Amino acid sequence: MDQWDLSLLRDIFTEDLTTNIFPFGELHGRREFLSTLQLFRTGRPYLHHVMGDYRIEVIGDKAVLQVYRLLPYGVSRQTLDRNIYGATYDCRLRKENGIWQFARITYTEGTLSELASY
C-alpha cells in the first residue's frame, strides 16, 4: 500500500468498503476512501508506515486481521531488536471471486506497546 500502486489499491478493497482512519474519520465506499487518500498523500511522499506483527483469523470466506504499526521509537543498539507499536489497524476482509479484499478498516492510535517475540 505504501508503494503507492493505485491499481493494486483498487483491487484490494471491496466496493462497499468502510473505514475509520485518523485523520479522515468515517469514509464509505472504495472510491471515497481512495480519493481522500490520494488527496491527502499528494506532495507527501514521506508518509510511509512500517507494519510489524499481525494476527489473522480466517472463517470461511471472511477474515479478521489486526496489524500493528511499528514506530521508530528510541532506536539504539539496546532497542534495535525490539518491536515498539503505537497503533493498530483492525480489519475485516472478504473473499470475493477468489480474491481477499478489505471490507472494513479501523485505525486506532494507541499507547506504546511491545509484543513478545515469537
PDB file of C-alpha atoms in Angstrom, residues 43-85:
ATOM      1  CA  GLY A  43       3.039  16.060  -2.108  1.00  0.00           C
ATOM      2  CA  ARG A  44       3.792  13.911   0.929  1.00  0.00           C
ATOM      3  CA  PRO A  45       5.980  11.049  -0.313  1.00  0.00           C
ATOM      4  CA  TYR A  46       7.368  10.565   3.206  1.00  0.00           C
ATOM      5  CA  LEU A  47       4.065   9.176   4.533  1.00  0.00           C
ATOM      6  CA  HIS A  48       5.158   5.560   4.757  1.00  0.00           C
ATOM      7  CA  HIS A  49       4.169   3.196   7.529  1.00  0.00           C
ATOM      8  CA  VAL A  50       6.104   0.205   8.745  1.00  0.00           C
ATOM      9  CA  MET A  51       3.894  -2.659   9.789  1.00  0.00           C
ATOM     10  CA  GLY A  52       5.007  -5.293  12.225  1.00  0.00           C
ATOM     11  CA  ASP A  53       3.325  -8.301  13.731  1.00  0.00           C
ATOM     12  CA  TYR A  54      -0.199  -9.246  12.835  1.00  0.00           C
ATOM     13  CA  ARG A  55      -2.951 -11.593  13.905  1.00  0.00           C
ATOM     14  CA  ILE A  56      -5.398 -13.137  11.488  1.00  0.00           C
ATOM     15  CA  GLU A  57      -8.374 -15.429  11.892  1.00  0.00           C
ATOM     16  CA  VAL A  58      -9.977 -16.899   8.773  1.00  0.00           C
ATOM     17  CA  ILE A  59     -13.580 -18.131   8.946  1.00  0.00           C
ATOM     18  CA  GLY A  60     -14.670 -19.428   5.549  1.00  0.00           C
ATOM     19  CA  ASP A  61     -14.745 -16.528   3.094  1.00  0.00           C
ATOM     20  CA  LYS A  62     -14.300 -13.898   5.842  1.00  0.00           C
ATOM     21  CA  ALA A  63     -11.305 -12.934   7.958  1.00  0.00           C
ATOM     22  CA  VAL A  64     -10.410 -10.684  10.867  1.00  0.00           C
ATOM     23  CA  LEU A  65      -6.967  -9.102  10.659  1.00  0.00           C
ATOM     24  CA  GLN A  66      -5.152  -6.974  13.212  1.00  0.00           C
ATOM     25  CA  VAL A  67      -1.926  -5.313  12.090  1.00  0.00           C
ATOM     26  CA  TYR A  68       0.446  -3.372  14.331  1.00  0.00           C
ATOM     27  CA  ARG A  69       2.205  -0.190  13.171  1.00  0.00           C
ATOM     28  CA  LEU A  70       5.847  -0.052  14.184  1.00  0.00           C
ATOM     29  CA  LEU A  71       7.302   3.170  15.485  1.00  0.00           C
ATOM     30  CA  PRO A  72      10.886   4.304  15.103  1.00  0.00           C
ATOM     31  CA  TYR A  73      10.906   4.933  18.836  1.00  0.00           C
ATOM     32  CA  GLY A  74      14.157   5.445  20.742  1.00  0.00           C
ATOM     33  CA  VAL A  75      16.252   3.371  18.359  1.00  0.00           C
ATOM     34  CA  SER A  76      19.595   2.496  19.877  1.00  0.00           C
ATOM     35  CA  ARG A  77      21.856  -0.552  19.992  1.00  0.00           C
ATOM     36  CA  GLN A  78      19.925  -1.739  23.039  1.00  0.00           C
ATOM     37  CA  THR A  79      16.484  -1.321  21.461  1.00  0.00           C
ATOM     38  CA  LEU A  80      17.229  -2.184  17.838  1.00  0.00           C
ATOM     39  CA  ASP A  81      15.678  -5.669  18.073  1.00  0.00           C
ATOM     40  CA  ARG A  82      12.576  -4.533  19.963  1.00  0.00           C
ATOM     41  CA  ASN A  83       9.258  -4.048  18.207  1.00  0.00           C
ATOM     42  CA  ILE A  84       7.530  -0.981  19.625  1.00  0.00           C
ATOM     43  CA  TYR A  85       3.980  -0.362  18.369  1.00  0.00           C
TER      44      TYR A  85
END
